[in-house]
């Protein structure tokens, strides 16, 4: 394996957990080969692609230019917030509104929102994205917008498709999207528009049923990204609640996606997710998915600890450098959880 930028870790092996049985709320993603190909050596072009300018290089360069390193005050603040979140979770254990594992650690999983390029210029698309962006943090979620998803897929042999919605496995590795929400805003007419919503779990291979909603827009929606009580506000709150419920089947985790020049590793999470320098991540293999009788995934058991890595540097908002500490070195298919 070449060193330096060409040291991409191999996405080998079986990939995602087996699909679940169809139920009233979901169906197994159609096996058209895309998700399997996205984590195979051949699909990443190890033998045939010229890696002189690897596809992730622009991500790292952009991350370094987008933000300076977090200072110790910021890191201390994030650690304090995580401790506070854990305390709230413990105190609320008897609440009817259970706090999910991601919120309990203070870490923010990332969801990607994708709208086809030909539909992004509509006022409806603008309002939907703004409403989700306005409320995502309140639900413990970090939002990845369509342009960033496009950048992750463009110019790579890692997925045989050209659009982000057809490359969910690649997006799970970088930029670390746990759920992909595909929106299809229909044509607006007389102050209303229909929107179709499809949600995919990029790591566990689940595609949920598509839903369709007709929304009434008003002036406040345009000015305030969905005023409280408006159709857009109610829709965005419902979608984010649903996303949080589906994310709660697993604790927060991330993936490695490349080696540094010194053979440390990059992970697809950073200060936006809540990582700080000095954090330890535990390496897990496939683990096991716990399913309801109808086949729906309800939990992920990470299984035994295979190794540990430590965060040594934050590179912008969504990338960090980690060093190998113990056990097995992770590869991109492994899931890395935050150590207590």
Short mmCIF file of C-alpha atoms in Angstrom, two decimals:
data_model
loop_
_atom_site.label_atom_id
_atom_site.label_comp_id
_atom_site.label_asym_id
_atom_site.label_seq_id
_atom_site.Cartn_x
_atom_site.Cartn_y
_atom_site.Cartn_z
CA UNK A 1 0.00 0.00 0.00
CA UNK A 2 1.41 3.36 -0.91
CA UNK A 3 2.19 5.75 1.92
CA UNK A 4 1.07 9.37 2.31
CA UNK A 5 -2.14 10.50 0.67
CA UNK A 6 -2.42 7.21 -1.18
CA UNK A 7 -2.71 5.23 2.05
CA UNK A 8 -6.45 4.63 1.86
CA UNK A 9 -7.60 1.92 4.22
CA UNK A 10 -9.32 -0.99 2.54
CA UNK A 11 -13.09 -1.27 2.72
CA UNK A 12 -13.04 -5.04 2.61
CA UNK A 13 -15.46 -7.73 3.54
CA UNK A 14 -19.15 -8.16 3.75
CA UNK A 15 -20.21 -4.57 4.34
CA UNK A 16 -23.65 -3.88 5.78
CA UNK A 17 -25.78 -6.04 7.99
CA UNK A 18 -28.32 -8.18 6.22
CA UNK A 19 -31.54 -6.42 5.25
CA UNK A 20 -34.65 -6.75 7.37
CA UNK A 21 -38.03 -8.11 6.45
CA UNK A 22 -40.52 -5.73 4.99
CA UNK A 23 -42.93 -4.17 7.45
CA UNK A 24 -45.52 -1.42 7.52
CA UNK A 25 -42.86 1.26 8.10
CA UNK A 26 -39.92 0.08 6.02
CA UNK A 27 -38.51 -2.19 3.39
CA UNK A 28 -35.09 -3.61 2.74
CA UNK A 29 -33.03 -1.51 0.37
CA UNK A 30 -33.06 -3.05 -3.08
CA UNK A 31 -29.81 -4.94 -3.65
CA UNK A 32 -28.74 -3.39 -6.93
CA UNK A 33 -25.09 -3.87 -6.02
CA UNK A 34 -24.38 -0.26 -5.15
CA UNK A 35 -23.89 -0.66 -1.42
CA UNK A 36 -21.80 -3.82 -1.83
CA UNK A 37 -19.65 -2.24 -4.53
CA UNK A 38 -19.10 0.86 -2.47
CA UNK A 39 -17.07 -1.07 0.08
CA UNK A 40 -15.15 -3.35 -2.26
CA UNK A 41 -11.53 -3.00 -3.34
CA UNK A 42 -12.50 -3.08 -7.01
CA UNK A 43 -15.04 -0.29 -6.67
CA UNK A 44 -12.47 1.95 -5.00
CA UNK A 45 -10.14 1.30 -7.91
CA UNK A 46 -7.09 0.18 -5.95
CA UNK A 47 -5.67 -1.63 -8.96
CA UNK A 48 -6.76 0.65 -11.80
CA UNK A 49 -7.13 4.20 -10.50
CA UNK A 50 -4.35 6.77 -10.56
CA UNK A 51 -4.24 7.87 -6.92
CA UNK A 52 -1.84 10.77 -7.53
CA UNK A 53 -4.71 13.04 -6.51
CA UNK A 54 -6.90 10.86 -4.27
CA UNK A 55 -10.57 11.73 -4.11
CA UNK A 56 -10.51 12.64 -0.40
CA UNK A 57 -7.64 15.13 -0.76
CA UNK A 58 -9.94 18.07 -1.48
CA UNK A 59 -11.98 17.25 1.65
CA UNK A 60 -8.91 17.51 3.89
CA UNK A 61 -7.66 20.66 2.19
CA UNK A 62 -11.07 22.28 2.58
CA UNK A 63 -11.36 21.17 6.20
CA UNK A 64 -8.00 22.71 7.04
CA UNK A 65 -8.90 26.01 5.41
CA UNK A 66 -12.44 26.18 6.80
CA UNK A 67 -11.60 26.38 10.49
CA UNK A 68 -8.66 26.81 12.86
CA UNK A 69 -7.84 24.25 15.52
CA UNK A 70 -10.17 24.26 18.51
CA UNK A 71 -8.46 25.85 21.51
CA UNK A 72 -8.41 24.32 24.97
CA UNK A 73 -11.26 26.52 26.18
CA UNK A 74 -13.52 25.18 23.44
CA UNK A 75 -12.43 21.62 24.15
CA UNK A 76 -13.11 22.05 27.88
CA UNK A 77 -16.54 23.50 27.11
CA UNK A 78 -17.42 20.52 24.90
CA UNK A 79 -16.28 18.05 27.57
CA UNK A 80 -18.38 19.85 30.16
CA UNK A 81 -21.41 19.75 27.85
CA UNK A 82 -20.98 16.01 27.36
CA UNK A 83 -20.78 15.41 31.11
CA UNK A 84 -23.90 17.52 31.57
CA UNK A 85 -25.78 15.57 28.92
CA UNK A 86 -24.86 12.29 30.58
CA UNK A 87 -26.05 13.62 33.94
CA UNK A 88 -29.37 14.71 32.46
CA UNK A 89 -29.76 11.30 30.81
CA UNK A 90 -29.20 9.51 34.14
CA UNK A 91 -31.60 11.80 35.99
CA UNK A 92 -34.25 11.28 33.30
CA UNK A 93 -34.13 7.50 33.20
CA UNK A 94 -37.71 7.28 34.46
CA UNK A 95 -39.03 9.81 31.99
CA UNK A 96 -41.58 8.73 29.41
CA UNK A 97 -39.39 10.49 26.85
CA UNK A 98 -36.24 8.39 26.92
CA UNK A 99 -33.04 10.16 25.96
CA UNK A 100 -31.26 8.27 23.20
CA UNK A 101 -27.66 7.12 23.35
CA UNK A 102 -26.37 9.88 21.10
CA UNK A 103 -27.87 12.61 23.28
CA UNK A 104 -26.62 10.90 26.43
CA UNK A 105 -23.01 11.23 25.27
CA UNK A 106 -23.43 14.76 23.97
CA UNK A 107 -22.32 13.62 20.51
CA UNK A 108 -24.20 14.68 17.39
CA UNK A 109 -24.78 12.13 14.61
CA UNK A 110 -24.92 13.54 11.09
CA UNK A 111 -27.84 13.21 8.70
CA UNK A 112 -27.57 14.12 5.05
CA UNK A 113 -30.39 15.90 3.23
CA UNK A 114 -30.38 15.35 -0.51
CA UNK A 115 -32.47 17.13 -3.14
CA UNK A 116 -31.88 16.45 -6.83
CA UNK A 117 -30.02 19.36 -8.50
CA UNK A 118 -32.91 20.13 -10.83
CA UNK A 119 -35.21 20.68 -7.83
CA UNK A 120 -32.89 22.65 -5.54
CA UNK A 121 -33.62 26.03 -7.02
CA UNK A 122 -37.27 26.04 -6.07
CA UNK A 123 -38.55 28.18 -3.22
CA UNK A 124 -40.06 25.06 -1.65
CA UNK A 125 -36.62 23.38 -1.53
CA UNK A 126 -35.09 26.49 0.02
CA UNK A 127 -37.75 26.59 2.75
CA UNK A 128 -37.45 22.89 3.55
CA UNK A 129 -33.66 22.97 3.91
CA UNK A 130 -33.77 26.14 6.01
CA UNK A 131 -36.42 24.73 8.34
CA UNK A 132 -34.40 21.55 8.94
CA UNK A 133 -31.16 23.50 9.38
CA UNK A 134 -32.81 25.82 11.90
CA UNK A 135 -34.01 22.94 14.12
CA UNK A 136 -31.46 20.13 13.69
CA UNK A 137 -29.23 21.09 16.62
CA UNK A 138 -32.23 21.11 18.98
CA UNK A 139 -32.68 17.43 18.16
CA UNK A 140 -29.01 16.58 18.74
CA UNK A 141 -28.37 16.24 15.00
CA UNK A 142 -25.83 17.82 12.64
CA UNK A 143 -27.14 18.49 9.13
CA UNK A 144 -25.17 17.79 5.95
CA UNK A 145 -26.59 19.76 3.02
CA UNK A 146 -26.91 18.63 -0.61
CA UNK A 147 -23.80 20.43 -1.87
CA UNK A 148 -21.53 18.66 0.61
CA UNK A 149 -23.06 15.31 -0.33
CA UNK A 150 -22.35 16.05 -3.99
CA UNK A 151 -18.72 16.85 -3.16
CA UNK A 152 -18.31 13.52 -1.37
CA UNK A 153 -19.40 11.54 -4.43
CA UNK A 154 -17.96 13.64 -7.26
CA UNK A 155 -14.78 12.46 -8.93
CA UNK A 156 -14.48 9.10 -7.14
CA UNK A 157 -14.55 5.51 -8.32
CA UNK A 158 -15.77 4.45 -4.88
CA UNK A 159 -19.37 4.26 -6.07
CA UNK A 160 -20.55 3.40 -9.59
CA UNK A 161 -23.27 6.06 -9.45
CA UNK A 162 -23.10 9.81 -10.03
CA UNK A 163 -25.55 10.99 -7.37
CA UNK A 164 -25.30 10.98 -3.59
CA UNK A 165 -28.63 9.23 -3.07
CA UNK A 166 -27.27 6.18 -4.89
CA UNK A 167 -24.09 5.98 -2.80
CA UNK A 168 -25.26 5.59 0.81
CA UNK A 169 -22.38 3.33 1.89
CA UNK A 170 -19.80 5.82 0.65
CA UNK A 171 -21.57 8.62 2.54
CA UNK A 172 -21.50 6.55 5.74
CA UNK A 173 -17.69 6.46 5.52
CA UNK A 174 -17.32 10.11 4.53
CA UNK A 175 -18.72 12.61 5.40
CA UNK A 176 -20.03 10.25 8.08
CA UNK A 177 -23.74 10.39 7.33
CA UNK A 178 -25.78 8.05 9.55
CA UNK A 179 -29.09 8.68 7.82
CA UNK A 180 -29.72 9.96 4.32
CA UNK A 181 -32.96 11.89 3.85
CA UNK A 182 -33.99 12.25 0.20
CA UNK A 183 -36.49 15.04 -0.46
CA UNK A 184 -38.46 15.50 -3.66
CA UNK A 185 -40.37 18.77 -3.51
CA UNK A 186 -43.12 18.76 -6.10
CA UNK A 187 -44.23 21.74 -8.13
CA UNK A 188 -45.60 24.58 -6.02
CA UNK A 189 -49.03 25.87 -6.81
CA UNK A 190 -51.27 28.45 -5.15
CA UNK A 191 -49.06 28.71 -2.04
CA UNK A 192 -48.70 24.96 -1.48
CA UNK A 193 -46.35 22.17 -2.51
CA UNK A 194 -46.14 18.42 -2.06
CA UNK A 195 -42.93 16.85 -0.78
CA UNK A 196 -41.93 13.19 -0.87
CA UNK A 197 -39.53 12.03 1.84
CA UNK A 198 -37.43 8.89 1.78
CA UNK A 199 -35.02 7.90 4.55
CA UNK A 200 -32.11 5.44 4.35
CA UNK A 201 -29.93 4.10 7.15
CA UNK A 202 -26.53 4.17 5.47
CA UNK A 203 -24.78 1.85 7.91
CA UNK A 204 -27.38 -0.83 8.56
CA UNK A 205 -28.76 -1.01 5.03
CA UNK A 206 -32.39 -0.11 5.76
CA UNK A 207 -34.57 1.92 3.38
CA UNK A 208 -37.72 3.19 5.04
CA UNK A 209 -41.01 3.73 3.24
CA UNK A 210 -41.51 6.93 1.28
CA UNK A 211 -44.03 9.40 2.70
CA UNK A 212 -45.79 12.22 0.87
CA UNK A 213 -47.04 15.46 2.45
CA UNK A 214 -48.71 18.58 1.08
CA UNK A 215 -47.51 21.77 2.80
CA UNK A 216 -49.09 25.19 2.80
CA UNK A 217 -46.55 28.00 2.61
CA UNK A 218 -47.01 31.53 3.83
CA UNK A 219 -44.87 34.65 4.06
CA UNK A 220 -43.52 33.66 7.47
CA UNK A 221 -42.18 30.40 6.03
CA UNK A 222 -40.01 32.32 3.61
CA UNK A 223 -38.83 34.90 6.16
CA UNK A 224 -38.31 32.67 9.20
CA UNK A 225 -37.54 29.21 7.79
CA UNK A 226 -40.90 27.96 9.00
CA UNK A 227 -42.55 30.03 11.70
CA UNK A 228 -43.71 28.07 14.79
CA UNK A 229 -46.98 26.32 14.03
CA UNK A 230 -46.61 26.64 10.27
CA UNK A 231 -46.81 23.58 8.03
CA UNK A 232 -43.07 23.70 7.33
CA UNK A 233 -42.22 23.94 11.02
CA UNK A 234 -44.47 20.99 11.93
CA UNK A 235 -43.09 18.94 9.04
CA UNK A 236 -39.45 19.64 9.97
CA UNK A 237 -40.02 18.83 13.66
CA UNK A 238 -41.72 15.55 12.74
CA UNK A 239 -38.96 14.56 10.33
CA UNK A 240 -36.19 15.33 12.84
CA UNK A 241 -38.04 13.47 15.61
CA UNK A 242 -38.35 10.47 13.30
CA UNK A 243 -34.67 10.68 12.37
CA UNK A 244 -33.67 10.83 16.05
CA UNK A 245 -35.79 7.74 16.79
CA UNK A 246 -34.14 5.80 13.99
CA UNK A 247 -30.66 6.95 15.01
CA UNK A 248 -31.33 5.76 18.56
CA UNK A 249 -30.97 2.10 17.56
CA UNK A 250 -27.21 2.56 17.99
CA UNK A 251 -24.85 4.69 20.08
CA UNK A 252 -22.97 7.43 18.25
CA UNK A 253 -20.14 6.09 16.11
CA UNK A 254 -17.86 7.13 13.28
CA UNK A 255 -15.54 5.57 10.67
CA UNK A 256 -11.95 5.94 9.54
CA UNK A 257 -11.40 6.70 5.87
CA UNK A 258 -7.70 7.34 5.13
CA UNK A 259 -4.18 7.28 6.52
CA UNK A 260 -2.14 10.39 7.24
CA UNK A 261 1.45 10.79 6.07
CA UNK A 262 2.56 9.41 9.44
CA UNK A 263 0.12 6.49 9.18
CA UNK A 264 -2.24 7.84 11.78
CA UNK A 265 -5.85 7.88 10.56
CA UNK A 266 -8.56 10.34 9.64
CA UNK A 267 -12.06 9.88 11.02
CA UNK A 268 -15.21 11.44 9.59
CA UNK A 269 -16.15 13.38 12.72
CA UNK A 270 -14.82 16.52 14.34
CA UNK A 271 -15.79 19.42 16.54
CA UNK A 272 -19.27 19.67 14.99
CA UNK A 273 -19.94 16.11 16.18
CA UNK A 274 -18.58 16.92 19.63
CA UNK A 275 -15.13 15.31 19.42
CA UNK A 276 -12.27 16.90 21.33
CA UNK A 277 -8.50 16.33 21.31
CA UNK A 278 -7.70 13.51 23.71
CA UNK A 279 -10.96 11.61 23.23
CA UNK A 280 -10.58 7.84 22.95
CA UNK A 281 -12.58 5.86 20.41
CA UNK A 282 -13.24 2.13 20.74
CA UNK A 283 -12.93 -0.03 17.62
CA UNK A 284 -15.79 -2.46 16.97
CA UNK A 285 -16.28 -4.92 14.16
CA UNK A 286 -19.65 -5.77 12.71
CA UNK A 287 -21.34 -6.45 16.05
CA UNK A 288 -24.93 -7.67 15.84
CA UNK A 289 -28.23 -6.05 14.92
CA UNK A 290 -31.19 -6.83 17.19
CA UNK A 291 -34.46 -7.04 15.28
CA UNK A 292 -38.12 -6.91 16.25
CA UNK A 293 -40.30 -9.92 15.31
CA UNK A 294 -41.33 -8.10 12.14
CA UNK A 295 -37.70 -7.68 11.11
CA UNK A 296 -37.22 -4.01 11.95
CA UNK A 297 -33.80 -3.18 13.51
CA UNK A 298 -34.33 -1.96 17.06
CA UNK A 299 -30.79 -2.01 18.45
CA UNK A 300 -27.15 -2.56 17.55
CA UNK A 301 -24.91 -4.49 19.93
CA UNK A 302 -21.34 -3.31 19.25
CA UNK A 303 -19.85 -6.53 20.58
CA UNK A 304 -16.35 -6.91 21.97
CA UNK A 305 -13.73 -4.18 21.92
CA UNK A 306 -11.20 -4.84 19.16
CA UNK A 307 -8.91 -1.87 19.71
CA UNK A 308 -8.61 1.80 20.60
CA UNK A 309 -7.53 5.02 18.92
CA UNK A 310 -7.07 8.52 20.34
CA UNK A 311 -7.96 11.88 18.81
CA UNK A 312 -4.79 13.93 18.31
CA UNK A 313 -5.97 16.76 16.05
CA UNK A 314 -9.20 18.37 14.89
CA UNK A 315 -9.09 19.29 11.21
CA UNK A 316 -11.92 21.73 10.65
CA UNK A 317 -15.48 20.97 11.72
CA UNK A 318 -15.94 17.39 10.53
CA UNK A 319 -12.57 15.64 10.31
CA UNK A 320 -10.15 14.54 13.02
CA UNK A 321 -6.80 12.73 13.13
CA UNK A 322 -6.51 9.72 15.42
CA UNK A 323 -3.54 7.63 16.48
CA UNK A 324 -3.56 3.89 17.10
CA UNK A 325 -3.42 3.11 20.84
CA UNK A 326 -4.09 -0.59 21.31
CA UNK A 327 -5.56 -3.72 19.79
CA UNK A 328 -6.43 -4.00 16.13
CA UNK A 329 -6.05 -1.01 13.82
CA UNK A 330 -9.46 -0.06 12.42
CA UNK A 331 -10.43 -0.15 8.77
CA UNK A 332 -13.29 1.89 7.29
CA UNK A 333 -15.98 -0.76 7.78
CA UNK A 334 -15.35 -0.76 11.56
CA UNK A 335 -17.51 1.42 13.78
CA UNK A 336 -15.73 3.58 16.35
CA UNK A 337 -17.69 4.52 19.48
CA UNK A 338 -16.74 7.09 22.11
CA UNK A 339 -15.08 5.59 25.19
CA UNK A 340 -16.70 6.51 28.54
#
